[in-house]
Structures are given as structure tokens and as C-alpha cells.
PDB file of C-alpha atoms in Angstrom:
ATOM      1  CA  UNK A   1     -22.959  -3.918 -14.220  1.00  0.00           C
ATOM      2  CA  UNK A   2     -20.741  -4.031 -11.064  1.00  0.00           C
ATOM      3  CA  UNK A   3     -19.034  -7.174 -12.360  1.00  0.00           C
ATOM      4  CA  UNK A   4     -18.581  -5.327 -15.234  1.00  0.00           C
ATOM      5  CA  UNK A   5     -16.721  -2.898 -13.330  1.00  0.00           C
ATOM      6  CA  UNK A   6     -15.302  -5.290 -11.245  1.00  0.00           C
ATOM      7  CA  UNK A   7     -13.388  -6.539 -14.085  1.00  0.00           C
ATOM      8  CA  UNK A   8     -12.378  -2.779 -15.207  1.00  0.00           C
ATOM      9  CA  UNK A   9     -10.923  -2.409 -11.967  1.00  0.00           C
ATOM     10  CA  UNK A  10      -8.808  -5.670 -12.291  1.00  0.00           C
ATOM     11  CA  UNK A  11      -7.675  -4.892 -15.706  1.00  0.00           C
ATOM     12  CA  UNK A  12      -6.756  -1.110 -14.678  1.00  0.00           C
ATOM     13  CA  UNK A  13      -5.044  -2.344 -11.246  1.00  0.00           C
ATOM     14  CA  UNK A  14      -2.157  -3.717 -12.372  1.00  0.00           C
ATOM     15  CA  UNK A  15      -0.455  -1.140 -14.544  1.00  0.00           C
ATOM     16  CA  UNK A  16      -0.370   0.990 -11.317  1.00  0.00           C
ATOM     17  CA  UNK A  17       2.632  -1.335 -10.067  1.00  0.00           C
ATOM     18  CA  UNK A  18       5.510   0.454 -11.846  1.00  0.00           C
ATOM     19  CA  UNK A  19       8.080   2.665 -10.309  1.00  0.00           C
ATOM     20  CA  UNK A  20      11.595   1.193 -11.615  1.00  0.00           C
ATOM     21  CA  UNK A  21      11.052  -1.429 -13.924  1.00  0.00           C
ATOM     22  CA  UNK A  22      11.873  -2.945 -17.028  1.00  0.00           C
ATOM     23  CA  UNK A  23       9.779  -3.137 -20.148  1.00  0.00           C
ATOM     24  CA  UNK A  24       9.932  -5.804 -23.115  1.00  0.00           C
ATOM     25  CA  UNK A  25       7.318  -5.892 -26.221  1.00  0.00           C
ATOM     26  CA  UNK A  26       6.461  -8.600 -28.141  1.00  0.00           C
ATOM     27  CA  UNK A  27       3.715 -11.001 -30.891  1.00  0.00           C
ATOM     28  CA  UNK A  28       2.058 -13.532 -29.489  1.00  0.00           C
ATOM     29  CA  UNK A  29      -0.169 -15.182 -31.663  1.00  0.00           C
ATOM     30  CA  UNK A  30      -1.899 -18.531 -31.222  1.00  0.00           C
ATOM     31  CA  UNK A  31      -4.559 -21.018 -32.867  1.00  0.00           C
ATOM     32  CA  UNK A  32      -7.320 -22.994 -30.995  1.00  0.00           C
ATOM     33  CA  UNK A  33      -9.155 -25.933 -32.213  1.00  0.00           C
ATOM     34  CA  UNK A  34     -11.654 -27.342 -30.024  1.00  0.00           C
ATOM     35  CA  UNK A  35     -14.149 -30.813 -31.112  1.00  0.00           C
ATOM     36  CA  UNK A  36     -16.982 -31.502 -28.659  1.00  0.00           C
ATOM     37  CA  UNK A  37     -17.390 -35.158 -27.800  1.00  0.00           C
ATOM     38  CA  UNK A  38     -20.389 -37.377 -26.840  1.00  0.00           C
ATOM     39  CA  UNK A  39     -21.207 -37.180 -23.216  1.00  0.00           C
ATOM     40  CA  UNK A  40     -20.222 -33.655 -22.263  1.00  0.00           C
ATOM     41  CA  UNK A  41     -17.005 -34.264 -23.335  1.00  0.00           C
ATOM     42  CA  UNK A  42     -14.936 -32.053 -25.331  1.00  0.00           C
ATOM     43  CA  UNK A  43     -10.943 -31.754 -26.517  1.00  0.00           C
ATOM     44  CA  UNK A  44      -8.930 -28.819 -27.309  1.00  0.00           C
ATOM     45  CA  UNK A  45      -5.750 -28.231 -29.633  1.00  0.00           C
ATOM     46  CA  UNK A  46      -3.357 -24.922 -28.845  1.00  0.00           C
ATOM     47  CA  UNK A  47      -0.267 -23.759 -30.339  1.00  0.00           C
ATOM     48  CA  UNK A  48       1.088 -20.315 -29.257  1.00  0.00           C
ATOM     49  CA  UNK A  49       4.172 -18.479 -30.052  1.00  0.00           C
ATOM     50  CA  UNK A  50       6.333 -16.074 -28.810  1.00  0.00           C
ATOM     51  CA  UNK A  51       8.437 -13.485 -30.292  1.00  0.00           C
ATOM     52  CA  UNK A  52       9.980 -10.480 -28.830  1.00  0.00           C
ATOM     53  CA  UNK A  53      11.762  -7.265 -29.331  1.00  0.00           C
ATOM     54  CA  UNK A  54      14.228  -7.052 -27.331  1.00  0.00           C
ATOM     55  CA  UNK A  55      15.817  -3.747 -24.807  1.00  0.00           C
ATOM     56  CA  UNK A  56      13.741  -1.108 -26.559  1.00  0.00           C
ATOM     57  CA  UNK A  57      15.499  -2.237 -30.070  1.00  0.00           C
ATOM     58  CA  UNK A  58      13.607  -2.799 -33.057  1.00  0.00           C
ATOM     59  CA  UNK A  59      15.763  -6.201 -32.726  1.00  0.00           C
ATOM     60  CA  UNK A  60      13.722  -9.743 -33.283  1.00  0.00           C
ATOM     61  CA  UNK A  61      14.081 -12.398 -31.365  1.00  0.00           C
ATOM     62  CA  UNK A  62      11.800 -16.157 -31.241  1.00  0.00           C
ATOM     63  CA  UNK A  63      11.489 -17.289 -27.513  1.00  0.00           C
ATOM     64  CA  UNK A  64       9.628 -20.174 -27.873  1.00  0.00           C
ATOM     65  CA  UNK A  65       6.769 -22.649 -28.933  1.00  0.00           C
ATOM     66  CA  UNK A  66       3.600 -24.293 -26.683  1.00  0.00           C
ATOM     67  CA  UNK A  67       1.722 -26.864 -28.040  1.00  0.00           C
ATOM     68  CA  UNK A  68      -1.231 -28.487 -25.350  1.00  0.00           C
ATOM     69  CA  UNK A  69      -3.745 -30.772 -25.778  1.00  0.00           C
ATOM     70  CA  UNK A  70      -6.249 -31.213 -22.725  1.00  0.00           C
ATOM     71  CA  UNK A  71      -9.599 -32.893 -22.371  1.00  0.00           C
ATOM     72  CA  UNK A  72     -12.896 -31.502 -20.812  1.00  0.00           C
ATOM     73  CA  UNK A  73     -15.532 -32.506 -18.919  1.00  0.00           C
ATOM     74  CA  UNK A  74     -18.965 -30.759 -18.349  1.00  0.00           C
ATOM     75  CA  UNK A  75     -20.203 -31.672 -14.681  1.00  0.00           C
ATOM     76  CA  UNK A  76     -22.879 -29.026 -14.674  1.00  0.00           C
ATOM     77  CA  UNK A  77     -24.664 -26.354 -16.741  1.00  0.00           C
ATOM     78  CA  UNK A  78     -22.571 -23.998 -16.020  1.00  0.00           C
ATOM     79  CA  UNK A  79     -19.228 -26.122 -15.128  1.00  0.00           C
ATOM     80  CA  UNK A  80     -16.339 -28.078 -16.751  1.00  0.00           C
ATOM     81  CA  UNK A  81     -13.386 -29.843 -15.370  1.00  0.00           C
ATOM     82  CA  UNK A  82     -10.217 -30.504 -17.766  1.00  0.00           C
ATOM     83  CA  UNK A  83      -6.767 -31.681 -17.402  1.00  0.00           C
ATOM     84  CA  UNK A  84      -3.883 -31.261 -20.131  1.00  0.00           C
ATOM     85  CA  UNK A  85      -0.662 -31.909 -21.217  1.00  0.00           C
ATOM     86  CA  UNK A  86       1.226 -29.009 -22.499  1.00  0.00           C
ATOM     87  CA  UNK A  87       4.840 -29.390 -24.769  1.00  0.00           C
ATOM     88  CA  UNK A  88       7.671 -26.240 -24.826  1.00  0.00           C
ATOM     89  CA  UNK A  89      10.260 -25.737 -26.944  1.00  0.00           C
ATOM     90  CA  UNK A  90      12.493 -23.090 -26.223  1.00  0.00           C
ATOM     91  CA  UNK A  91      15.972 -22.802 -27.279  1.00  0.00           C
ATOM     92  CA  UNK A  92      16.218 -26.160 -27.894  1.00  0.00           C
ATOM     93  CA  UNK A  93      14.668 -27.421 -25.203  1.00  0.00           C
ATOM     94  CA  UNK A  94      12.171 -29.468 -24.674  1.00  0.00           C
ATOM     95  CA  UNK A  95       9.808 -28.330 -20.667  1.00  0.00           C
ATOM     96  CA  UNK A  96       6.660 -30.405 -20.208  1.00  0.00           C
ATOM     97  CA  UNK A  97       3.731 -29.197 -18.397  1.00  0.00           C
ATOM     98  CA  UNK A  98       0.311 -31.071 -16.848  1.00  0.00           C
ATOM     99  CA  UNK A  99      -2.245 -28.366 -16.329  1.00  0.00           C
ATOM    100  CA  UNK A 100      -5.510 -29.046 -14.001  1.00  0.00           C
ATOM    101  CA  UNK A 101      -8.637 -26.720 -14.423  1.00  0.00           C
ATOM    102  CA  UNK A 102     -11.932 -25.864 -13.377  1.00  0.00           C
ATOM    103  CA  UNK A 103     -14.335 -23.535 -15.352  1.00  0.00           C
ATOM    104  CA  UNK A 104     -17.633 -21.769 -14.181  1.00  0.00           C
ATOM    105  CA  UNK A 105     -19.096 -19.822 -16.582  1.00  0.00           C
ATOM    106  CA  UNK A 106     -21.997 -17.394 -15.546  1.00  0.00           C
ATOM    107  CA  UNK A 107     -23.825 -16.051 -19.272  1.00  0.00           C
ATOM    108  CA  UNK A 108     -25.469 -12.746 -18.497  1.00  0.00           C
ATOM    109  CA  UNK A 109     -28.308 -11.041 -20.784  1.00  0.00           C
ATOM    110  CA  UNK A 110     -25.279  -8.735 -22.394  1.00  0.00           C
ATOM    111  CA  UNK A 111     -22.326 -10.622 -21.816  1.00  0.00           C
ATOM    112  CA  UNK A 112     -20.513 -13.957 -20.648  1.00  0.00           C
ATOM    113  CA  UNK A 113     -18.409 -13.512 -17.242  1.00  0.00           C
ATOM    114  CA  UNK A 114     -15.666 -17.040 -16.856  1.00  0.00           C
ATOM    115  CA  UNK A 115     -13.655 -17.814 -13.764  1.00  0.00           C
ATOM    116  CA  UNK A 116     -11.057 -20.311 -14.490  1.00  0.00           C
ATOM    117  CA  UNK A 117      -9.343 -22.001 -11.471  1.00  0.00           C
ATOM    118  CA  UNK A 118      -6.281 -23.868 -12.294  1.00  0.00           C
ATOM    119  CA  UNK A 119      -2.934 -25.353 -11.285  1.00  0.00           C
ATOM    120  CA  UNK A 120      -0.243 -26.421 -13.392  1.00  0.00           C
ATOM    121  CA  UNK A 121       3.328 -28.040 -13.040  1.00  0.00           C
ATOM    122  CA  UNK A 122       6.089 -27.570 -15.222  1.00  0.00           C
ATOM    123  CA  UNK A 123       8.986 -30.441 -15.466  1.00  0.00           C
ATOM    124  CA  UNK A 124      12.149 -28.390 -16.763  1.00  0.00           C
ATOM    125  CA  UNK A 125      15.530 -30.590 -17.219  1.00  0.00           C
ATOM    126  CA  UNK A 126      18.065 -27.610 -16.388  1.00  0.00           C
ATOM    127  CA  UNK A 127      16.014 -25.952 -13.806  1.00  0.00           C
ATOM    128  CA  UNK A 128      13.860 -27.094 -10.953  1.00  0.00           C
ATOM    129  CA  UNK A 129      10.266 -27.615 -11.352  1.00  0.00           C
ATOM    130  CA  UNK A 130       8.019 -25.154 -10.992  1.00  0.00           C
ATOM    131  CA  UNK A 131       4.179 -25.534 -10.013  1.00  0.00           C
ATOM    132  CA  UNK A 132       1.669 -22.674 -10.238  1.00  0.00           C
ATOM    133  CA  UNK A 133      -1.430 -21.645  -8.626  1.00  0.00           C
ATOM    134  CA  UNK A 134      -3.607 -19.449 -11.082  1.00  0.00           C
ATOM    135  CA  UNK A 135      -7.105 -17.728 -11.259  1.00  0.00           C
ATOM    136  CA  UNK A 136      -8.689 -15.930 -14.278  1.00  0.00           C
ATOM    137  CA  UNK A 137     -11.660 -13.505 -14.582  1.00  0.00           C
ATOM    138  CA  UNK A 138     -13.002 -12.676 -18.057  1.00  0.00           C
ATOM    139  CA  UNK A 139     -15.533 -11.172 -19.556  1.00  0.00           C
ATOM    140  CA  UNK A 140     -16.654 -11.594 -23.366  1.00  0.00           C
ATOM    141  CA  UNK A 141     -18.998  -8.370 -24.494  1.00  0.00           C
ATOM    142  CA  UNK A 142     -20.924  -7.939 -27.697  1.00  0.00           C
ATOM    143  CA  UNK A 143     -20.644  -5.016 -29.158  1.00  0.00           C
ATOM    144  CA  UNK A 144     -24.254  -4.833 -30.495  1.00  0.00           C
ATOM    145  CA  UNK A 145     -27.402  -6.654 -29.734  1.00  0.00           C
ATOM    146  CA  UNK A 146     -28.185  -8.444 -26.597  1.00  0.00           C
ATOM    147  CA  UNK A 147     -25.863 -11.787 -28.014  1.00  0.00           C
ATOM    148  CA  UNK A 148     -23.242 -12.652 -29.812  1.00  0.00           C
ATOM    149  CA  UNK A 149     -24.037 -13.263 -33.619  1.00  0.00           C
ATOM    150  CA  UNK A 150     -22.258 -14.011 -36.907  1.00  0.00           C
ATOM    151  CA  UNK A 151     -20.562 -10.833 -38.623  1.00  0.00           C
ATOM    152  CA  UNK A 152     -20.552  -9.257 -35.137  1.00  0.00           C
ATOM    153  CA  UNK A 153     -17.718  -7.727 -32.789  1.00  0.00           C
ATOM    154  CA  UNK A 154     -16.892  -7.930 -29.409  1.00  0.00           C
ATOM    155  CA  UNK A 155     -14.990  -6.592 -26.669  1.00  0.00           C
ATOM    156  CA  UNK A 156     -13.008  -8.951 -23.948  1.00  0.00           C
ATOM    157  CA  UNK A 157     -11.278  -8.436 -21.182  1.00  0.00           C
ATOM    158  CA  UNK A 158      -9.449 -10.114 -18.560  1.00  0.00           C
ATOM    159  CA  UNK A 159      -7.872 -10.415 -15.583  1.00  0.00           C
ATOM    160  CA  UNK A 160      -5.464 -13.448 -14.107  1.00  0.00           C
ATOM    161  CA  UNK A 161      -3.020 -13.792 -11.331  1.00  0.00           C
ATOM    162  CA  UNK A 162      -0.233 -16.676 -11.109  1.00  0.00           C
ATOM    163  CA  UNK A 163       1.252 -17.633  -8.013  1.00  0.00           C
ATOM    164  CA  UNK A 164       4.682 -19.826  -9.055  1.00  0.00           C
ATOM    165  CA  UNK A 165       6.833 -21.823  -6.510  1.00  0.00           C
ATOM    166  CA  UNK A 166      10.041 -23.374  -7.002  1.00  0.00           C
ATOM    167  CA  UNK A 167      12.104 -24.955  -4.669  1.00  0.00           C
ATOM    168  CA  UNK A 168      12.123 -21.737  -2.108  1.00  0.00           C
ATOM    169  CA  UNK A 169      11.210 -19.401  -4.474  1.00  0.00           C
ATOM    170  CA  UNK A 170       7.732 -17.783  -4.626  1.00  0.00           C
ATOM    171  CA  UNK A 171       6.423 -15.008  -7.303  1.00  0.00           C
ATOM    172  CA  UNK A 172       3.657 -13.586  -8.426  1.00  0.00           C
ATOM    173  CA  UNK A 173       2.660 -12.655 -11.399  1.00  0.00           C
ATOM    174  CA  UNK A 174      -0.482 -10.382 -12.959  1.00  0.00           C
ATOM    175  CA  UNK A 175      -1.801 -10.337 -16.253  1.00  0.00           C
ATOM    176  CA  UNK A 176      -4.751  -7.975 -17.965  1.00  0.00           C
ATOM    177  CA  UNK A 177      -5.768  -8.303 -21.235  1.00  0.00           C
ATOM    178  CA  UNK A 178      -7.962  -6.471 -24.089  1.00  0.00           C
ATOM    179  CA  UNK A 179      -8.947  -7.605 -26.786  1.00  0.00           C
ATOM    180  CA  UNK A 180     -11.536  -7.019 -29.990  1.00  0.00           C
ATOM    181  CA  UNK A 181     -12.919  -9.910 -31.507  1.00  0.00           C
ATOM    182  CA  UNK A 182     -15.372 -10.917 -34.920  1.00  0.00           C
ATOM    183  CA  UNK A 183     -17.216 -13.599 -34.901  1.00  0.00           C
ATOM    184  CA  UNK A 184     -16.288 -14.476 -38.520  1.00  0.00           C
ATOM    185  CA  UNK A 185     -19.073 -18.297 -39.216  1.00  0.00           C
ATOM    186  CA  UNK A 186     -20.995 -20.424 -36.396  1.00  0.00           C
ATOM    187  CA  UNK A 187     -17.714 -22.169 -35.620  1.00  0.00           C
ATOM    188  CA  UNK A 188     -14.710 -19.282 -36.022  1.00  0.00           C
ATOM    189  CA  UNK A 189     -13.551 -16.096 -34.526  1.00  0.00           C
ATOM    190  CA  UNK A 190     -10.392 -13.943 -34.308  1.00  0.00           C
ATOM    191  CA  UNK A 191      -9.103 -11.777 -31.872  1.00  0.00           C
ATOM    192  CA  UNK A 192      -6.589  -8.820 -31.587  1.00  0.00           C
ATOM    193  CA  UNK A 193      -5.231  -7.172 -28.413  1.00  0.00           C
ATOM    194  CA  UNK A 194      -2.832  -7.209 -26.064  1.00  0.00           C
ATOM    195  CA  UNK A 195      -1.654  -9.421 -23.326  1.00  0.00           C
ATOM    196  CA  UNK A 196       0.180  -7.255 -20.626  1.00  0.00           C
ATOM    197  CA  UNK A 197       1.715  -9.245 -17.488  1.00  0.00           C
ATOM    198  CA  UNK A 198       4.230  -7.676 -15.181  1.00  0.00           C
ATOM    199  CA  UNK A 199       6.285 -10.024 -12.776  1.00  0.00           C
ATOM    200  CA  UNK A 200       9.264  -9.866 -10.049  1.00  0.00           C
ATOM    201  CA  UNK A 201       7.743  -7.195  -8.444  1.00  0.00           C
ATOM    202  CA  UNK A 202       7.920  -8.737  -4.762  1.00  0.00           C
ATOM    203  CA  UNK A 203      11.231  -8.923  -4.297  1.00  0.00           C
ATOM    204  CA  UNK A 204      13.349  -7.230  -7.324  1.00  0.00           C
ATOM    205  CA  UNK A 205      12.408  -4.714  -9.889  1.00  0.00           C
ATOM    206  CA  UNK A 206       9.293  -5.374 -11.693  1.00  0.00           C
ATOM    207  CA  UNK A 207       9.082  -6.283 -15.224  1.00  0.00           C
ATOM    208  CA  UNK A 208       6.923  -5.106 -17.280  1.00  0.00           C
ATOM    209  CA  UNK A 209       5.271  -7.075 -20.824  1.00  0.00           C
ATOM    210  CA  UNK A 210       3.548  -5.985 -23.712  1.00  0.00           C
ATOM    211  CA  UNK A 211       1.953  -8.930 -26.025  1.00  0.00           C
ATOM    212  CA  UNK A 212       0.301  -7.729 -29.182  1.00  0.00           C
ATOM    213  CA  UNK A 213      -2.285 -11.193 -29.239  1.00  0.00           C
ATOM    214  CA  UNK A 214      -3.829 -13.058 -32.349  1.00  0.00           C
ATOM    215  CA  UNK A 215      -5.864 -15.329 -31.233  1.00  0.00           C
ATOM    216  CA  UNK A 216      -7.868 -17.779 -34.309  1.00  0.00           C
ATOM    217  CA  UNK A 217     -10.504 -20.122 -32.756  1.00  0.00           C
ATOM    218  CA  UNK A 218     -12.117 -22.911 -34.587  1.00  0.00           C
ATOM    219  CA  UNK A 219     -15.075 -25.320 -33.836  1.00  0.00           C
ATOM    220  CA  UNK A 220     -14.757 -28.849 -35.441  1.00  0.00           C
TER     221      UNK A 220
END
């Protein structure tokens, strides 16, 4: 229970950064395919999107496209390792990413609790590079029964903050999410929330972002 509130607290904490800011909304829906492998091993598939409305405006606009591939490695009951590769095309252009993650896992009697550390640089052609330190806190809930079944909901929420340096920049950004999810067969489930992550807030006026997420996972 006081993880559990734990994680409340770090979902609630970072809406409280606002004063003068600016606000952007926007759909972010993605699709995850992940195969398991002999030997602990294990591969996953993303593609995400991102659309937004922009200045208040019921105006549409695409930003971009991520498609990743990374492979996993479980080096204890309760660990992975994985490194990936991830591909961006926005406006045009083409940013490429290597990503670097650990993931600990600790499965309560109710619910699942992750901590994902991670690093990640990204190799942009008209800007300099940028390379992030980042660490997530999530918790997956079911919404009946003591584990998550077929036909069943449940609640998740989340918690991550990025640290991103480039050249001598630094920032730091904070993200919370909520979601409800249905456990649809054995090997799929969909999700619907939102994403908020507010940024800039160090040095400049903070900005604020709403993501309404779709998230489909598949098991192959």
C-alpha cells in the first residue's frame, strides 16, 4: 500500500509545476509486438505516433513517427537487460536513437510495481546530439480479483523523469500517466489514457502536454 501511494504522489506531483506556461494537446497512439525467444531472450516491435492540436485551435497537425526494435535479456527472476535501436521521422527527417535499459519488476499479491532504468542517445543531422538519462515507476492494478485475467480491466499508472543534455544544455523533463486497460485473449490488451509531460521549466516557461494514449499490445 505505501508504494501504492508512493506512485499517487508521483503522478499528482507534477501537475503542481504550473504558474505561466504553455499548454498543447494531442493523440498518441502506438502498437507493441513482443516474441519471447529461447534462453530468456525476448524481442520487441513499437511504432508510435504523434499528432497534435495546435495553440488551443481545433487545428491538426502530424509531428512525427517512431519505429524501435530492441532485444531483451532476462538475467534474473525478476530482471531484464535490453538495448534498442529506435528510427524518427519527423518532417522529413530521418533522427536515430540507441536506447540502453534495465528492468526490475517486483509482482505484488494485487498488483505489478516496474522500475525501468535507462539511457538513450539520439543522433539528429541538423541539431546536436542529445543523450538522456531516464527512470520510470509504474504500477499495473487489476481492477477485480487478486490477478490479472482474460475479460478483465485494469488501472495503470506511472511516473518517469528524463534528464536530456546537449552540448551545454541540460533539461528536465516529467511525465505521469493514467491509463485503463482490458485484457482482451492470453496474448492482447489495449489501453486508453493519457500521457501528460511538462518540460522547460528550469530555465524558461514551462510547457505543459496532454497525450490522449492508445496503446495495442500483442504476444507472438
Amino acid at each position: 500500500m505505501r508504494q501504492l501511494l508512493f506512485i499517487l504522489f508521483w503522478f499528482i506531483s507534477p501537475m503542481m509545476v504550473w504558474g505561466q506556461a504553455e499548454v498543447g494537446f494531442g493523440f498518441l497512439p502506438s502498437v507493441n509486438i513482443n516474441k519471447k525467444l529461447p534462453k530468456d531472450w525476448a524481442i520487441n516491435f513499437k511504432t508510435e505516433s504523434r499528432q497534435a492540436f495546435i495553440e488551443e485551435e481545433v487545428k491538426y497537425e502530424y509531428l512525427q513517427t517512431d519505429i524501435s526494435l530492441a532485444a531483451s535479456k532476462k538475467i534474473s527472476l525478476n530482471s531484464t537487460i535490453a538495448a534498442g535501436y529506435l528510427l524518427r521521422i519527423e518532417g522529413g527527417v530521418l533522427k536515430h536513437r540507441s536506447i540502453q535499459q534495465l528492468n526490475i519488476i517486483d509482482r505484488n499479491v494485487r498488483y505489478k510495481l516496474a522500475h525501468r532504468f535507462s539511457t538513450d542517445q539520439t543522433f539528429d543531422p541538423e541539431e546536436a546530439n542529445e543523450y538522456r538519462l531516464r527512470y520510470r515507476i509504474s504500477a499495473e492494478i487489476p481492477m477485480s480479483g487478486e490477478s490479472l485475467d482474460v475479460n478483465e480491466f485494469f488501472v495503470k499508472l506511472g511516473n518517469e523523469y528524463l534528464n536530456a543534455f546537449s552540448e551545454a544544455n541540460y533539461d528536465l523533463e516529467i511525465r505521469a500517466l493514467g491509463f485503463l486497460g482490458y485484457v482482451v485473449s492470453p496474448r492482447n490488451k489495449v489501453e486508453l489514457g493519457v500521457d501528460y509531460r511538462i518540460d522547460s521549466f528550469i530555465s524558461n516557461a514551462a510547457q505543459h502536454q496532454f497525450w490522449a494514449g492508445l496503446n495495442f499490445y500483442l504476444s507472438i
